[in-house]
XYZ file of C-alpha atoms in Angstrom:
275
model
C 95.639 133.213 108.033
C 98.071 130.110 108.218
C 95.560 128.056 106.317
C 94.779 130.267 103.502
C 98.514 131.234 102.887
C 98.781 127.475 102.524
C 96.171 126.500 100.193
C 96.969 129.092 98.112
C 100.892 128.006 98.295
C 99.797 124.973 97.339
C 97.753 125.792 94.087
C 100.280 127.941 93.159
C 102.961 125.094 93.246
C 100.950 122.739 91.481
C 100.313 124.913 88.456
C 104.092 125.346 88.706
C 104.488 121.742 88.271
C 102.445 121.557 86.028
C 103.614 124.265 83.639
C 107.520 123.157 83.826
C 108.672 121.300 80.539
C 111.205 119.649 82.552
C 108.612 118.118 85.634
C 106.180 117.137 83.062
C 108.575 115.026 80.611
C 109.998 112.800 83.571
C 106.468 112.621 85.209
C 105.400 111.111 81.576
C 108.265 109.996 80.287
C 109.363 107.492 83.449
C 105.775 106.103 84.078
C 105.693 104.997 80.155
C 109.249 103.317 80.660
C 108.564 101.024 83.738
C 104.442 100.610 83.405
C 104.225 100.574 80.019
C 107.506 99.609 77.987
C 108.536 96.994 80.207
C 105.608 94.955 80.742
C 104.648 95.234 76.902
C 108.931 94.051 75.830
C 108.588 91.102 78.465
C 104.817 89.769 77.997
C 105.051 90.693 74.242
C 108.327 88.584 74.054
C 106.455 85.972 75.899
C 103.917 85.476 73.250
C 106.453 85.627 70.357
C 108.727 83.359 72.045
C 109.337 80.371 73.370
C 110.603 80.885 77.061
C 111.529 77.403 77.964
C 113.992 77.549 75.333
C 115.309 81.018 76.114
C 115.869 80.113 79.789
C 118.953 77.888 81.112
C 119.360 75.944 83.865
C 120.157 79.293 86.516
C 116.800 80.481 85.921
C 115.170 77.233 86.293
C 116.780 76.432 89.593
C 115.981 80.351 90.599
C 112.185 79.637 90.290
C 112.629 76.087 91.823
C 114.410 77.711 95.164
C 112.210 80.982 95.399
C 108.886 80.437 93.572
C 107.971 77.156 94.824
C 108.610 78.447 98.812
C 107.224 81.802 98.021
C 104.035 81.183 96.225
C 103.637 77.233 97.122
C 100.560 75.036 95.219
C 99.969 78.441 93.167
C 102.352 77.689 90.301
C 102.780 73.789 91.184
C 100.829 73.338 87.814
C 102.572 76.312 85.830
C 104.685 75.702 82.870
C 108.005 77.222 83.081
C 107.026 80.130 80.671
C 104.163 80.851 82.786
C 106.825 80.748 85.691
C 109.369 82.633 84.207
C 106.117 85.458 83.646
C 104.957 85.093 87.072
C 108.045 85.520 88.691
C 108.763 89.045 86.268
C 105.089 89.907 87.164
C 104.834 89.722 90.809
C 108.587 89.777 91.841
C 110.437 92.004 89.721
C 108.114 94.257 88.289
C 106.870 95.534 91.335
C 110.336 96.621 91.979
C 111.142 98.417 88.935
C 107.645 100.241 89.515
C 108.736 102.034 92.647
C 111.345 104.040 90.587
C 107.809 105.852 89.330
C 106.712 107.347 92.211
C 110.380 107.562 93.745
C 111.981 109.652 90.463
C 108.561 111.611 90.526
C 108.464 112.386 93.798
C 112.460 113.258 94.035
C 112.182 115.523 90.678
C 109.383 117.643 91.931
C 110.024 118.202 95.928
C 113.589 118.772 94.724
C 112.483 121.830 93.061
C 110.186 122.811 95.957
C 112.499 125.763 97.579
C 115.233 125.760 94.989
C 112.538 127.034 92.417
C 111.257 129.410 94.886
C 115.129 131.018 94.823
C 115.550 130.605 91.017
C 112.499 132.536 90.276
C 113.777 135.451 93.021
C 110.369 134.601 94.888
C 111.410 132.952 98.089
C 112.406 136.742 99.534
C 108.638 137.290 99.539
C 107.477 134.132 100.508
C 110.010 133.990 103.935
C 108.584 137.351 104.575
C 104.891 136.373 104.253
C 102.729 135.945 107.620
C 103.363 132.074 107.553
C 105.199 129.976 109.975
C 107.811 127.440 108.881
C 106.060 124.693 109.711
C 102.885 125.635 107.679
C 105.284 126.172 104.534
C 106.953 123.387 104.785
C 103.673 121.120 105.030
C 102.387 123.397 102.591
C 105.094 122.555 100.087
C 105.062 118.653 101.199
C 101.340 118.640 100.155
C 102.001 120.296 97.037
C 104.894 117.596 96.143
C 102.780 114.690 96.963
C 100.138 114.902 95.028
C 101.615 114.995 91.788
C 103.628 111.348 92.238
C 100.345 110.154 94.031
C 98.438 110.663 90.972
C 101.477 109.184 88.442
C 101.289 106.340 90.565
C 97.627 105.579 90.485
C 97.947 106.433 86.538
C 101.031 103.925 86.306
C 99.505 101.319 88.551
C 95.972 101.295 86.301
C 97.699 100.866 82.815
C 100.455 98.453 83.654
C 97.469 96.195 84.885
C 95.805 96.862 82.123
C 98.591 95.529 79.875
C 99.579 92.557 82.223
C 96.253 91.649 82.180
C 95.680 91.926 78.260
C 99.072 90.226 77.304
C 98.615 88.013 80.176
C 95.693 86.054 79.380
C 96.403 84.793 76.833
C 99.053 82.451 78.346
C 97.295 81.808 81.656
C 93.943 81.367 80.475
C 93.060 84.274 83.225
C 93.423 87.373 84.845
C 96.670 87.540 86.573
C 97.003 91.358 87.870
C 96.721 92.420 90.842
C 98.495 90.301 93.048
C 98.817 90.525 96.305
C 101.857 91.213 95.954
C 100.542 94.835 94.024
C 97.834 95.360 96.081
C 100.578 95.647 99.075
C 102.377 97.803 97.123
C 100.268 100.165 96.074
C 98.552 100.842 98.764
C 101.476 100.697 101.716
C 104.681 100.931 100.378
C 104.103 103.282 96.749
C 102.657 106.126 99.501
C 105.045 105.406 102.167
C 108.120 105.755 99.696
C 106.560 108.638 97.939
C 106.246 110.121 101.362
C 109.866 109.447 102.221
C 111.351 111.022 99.106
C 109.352 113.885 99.638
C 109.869 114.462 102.771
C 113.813 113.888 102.141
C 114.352 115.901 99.279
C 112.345 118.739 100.493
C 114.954 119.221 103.748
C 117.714 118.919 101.082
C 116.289 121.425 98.887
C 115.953 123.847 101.755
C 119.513 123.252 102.476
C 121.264 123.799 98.871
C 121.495 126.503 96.770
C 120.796 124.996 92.951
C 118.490 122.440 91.662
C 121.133 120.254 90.451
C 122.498 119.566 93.918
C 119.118 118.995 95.703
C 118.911 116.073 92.632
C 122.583 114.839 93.334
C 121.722 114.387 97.160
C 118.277 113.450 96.725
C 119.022 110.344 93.815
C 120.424 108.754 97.133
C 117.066 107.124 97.682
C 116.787 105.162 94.568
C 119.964 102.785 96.438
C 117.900 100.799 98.421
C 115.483 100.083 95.445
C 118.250 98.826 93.073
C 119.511 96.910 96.466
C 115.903 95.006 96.529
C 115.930 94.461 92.714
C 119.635 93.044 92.735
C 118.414 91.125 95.937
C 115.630 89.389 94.452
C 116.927 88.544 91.294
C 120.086 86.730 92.904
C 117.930 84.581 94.779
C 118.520 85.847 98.311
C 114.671 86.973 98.860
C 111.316 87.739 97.470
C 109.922 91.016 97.811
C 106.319 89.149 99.451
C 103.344 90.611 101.217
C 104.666 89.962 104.286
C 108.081 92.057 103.624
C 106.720 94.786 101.491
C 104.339 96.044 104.927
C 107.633 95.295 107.412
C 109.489 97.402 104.318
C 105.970 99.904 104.994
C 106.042 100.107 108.622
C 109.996 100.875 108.411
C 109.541 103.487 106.160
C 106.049 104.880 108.405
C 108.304 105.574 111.391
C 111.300 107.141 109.215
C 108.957 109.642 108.078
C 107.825 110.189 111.229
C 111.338 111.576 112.092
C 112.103 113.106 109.414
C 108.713 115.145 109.799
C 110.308 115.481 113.196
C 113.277 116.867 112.103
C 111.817 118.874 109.650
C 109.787 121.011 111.807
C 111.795 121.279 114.328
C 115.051 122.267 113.110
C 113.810 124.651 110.206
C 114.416 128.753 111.407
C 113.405 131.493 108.792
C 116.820 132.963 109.246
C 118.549 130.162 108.687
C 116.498 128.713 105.521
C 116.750 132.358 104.374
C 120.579 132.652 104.844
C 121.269 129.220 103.550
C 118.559 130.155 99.988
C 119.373 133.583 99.860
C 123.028 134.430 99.835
């Protein structure tokens, strides 16, 4: 019974997600800003102009202190442009990426229970043959997929305009790095995962969508953190770091899973949604 509940739960959230105005523009809108508009502003600029000029004497000694150690012989024979690209490429733009999946993922788990008690149909669906922990894995499924599949779709196309811009100033394909590969398959799922997992408890715990997104937007800290880190000079987000960063976030989940399942009553979650 459990298992049927579920899968139906979980088609009937996804054609929920997919009909709301609202989840579709940011699942559309934020993928075109960091996968598309970015790449095509910094490689486009690239081609126009001339980076060597642009750059002063800060962002030479950046790449000189981080590059060389991070990437070694690689870019021994790269011009600074090419530098200047590679560093944006495999450095930065990774990090900007992982607001996709995490603004995806926070915008639709967010609305997970909260939507159930705007729509006056959580009454029936606490009251429904289901244990908790069934609908809450039901509604973690249901919240993953979409910012799965954004990521995937975000991951394709910026390669496929890194690689198009790209060429033409390194002669070759440039994308995907290791760097990317690392990223997309460790930490995009792990973090997607995490803000799933995190805004769902929140959104079991407030009473209006707005709040769940208040509390929730907590998780986009760390990423700014990383970007401010790397582009300061005091570290490179490298293979390595990014499955540490992976691991980390593996066994967070793993309690918050914990948590989740443990600590969730009907009463309470129907107290706490419904009055």
């Amino acid at each position: 019974m459990d298992t049927y509940i579920s899968k139906a739960l979980i088609k009937k959230d996804l054609k929920d997600i997919f009909r709301s105005k609202t989840l579709l523009v940011t699942m559309i809108i934020i993928p075109i800003v960091f996968s598309v508009i970015f790449p095509l502003v910094v490689l486009g600029g690239a081609l126009i102009f001339d980076a060597e000029k642009v750059a002063g004497d800060d962002v030479q000694k950046l790449l000189d202190t981080l590059l060389t150690s991070a990437a070694g012989d690689e870019i021994s024979s790269y011009t600074l442009q090419q530098q200047i690209i590679y560093m944006f490429i495999n450095f930065i733009l990774p990090t900007l990426f992982l607001l996709v999946p995490i603004i995806t993922a926070m915008t639709v788990a967010g609305n997970s229970f909260v939507g159930e008690k705007e729509n006056r149909t959580l009454e029936s669906l606490l009251f429904s043959p289901i244990s908790i922990k069934t609908l809450f894995l039901s509604k973690i499924i249901a919240s993953l997929i979409p910012p799965l599949l954004v990521s995937v779709i975000s991951f394709v196309a910026c390669g496929v305009i890194i690689n198009s811009l790209g060429y033409p100033l390194f002669g070759e394909l440039i994308f995907p790095s290791g760097n990317w590969v690392a990223l997309i398959t460790c930490l995009s799922p792990m973090v997607i995962l995490l803000s799933v997992l995190l805004n769902i408890l929140i959104s079991a715990r407030v009473k209006t969508y707005q709040e769940a997104q208040n509390l929730g937007g907590i998780i986009v800290l760390p990423v700014i953190a990383m970007m401010i880190g790397q582009v300061s000079g005091l570290f490179l987000l490298g293979v390595q770091l990014i499955i540490l960063i992976s691991i980390g976030l593996l066994i967070v989940n793993l309690v918050l899973w914990s948590i989740i399942s443990k600590n969730n009553d009907r009463y309470v979650l129907f107290e706490k949604q419904i009055h």
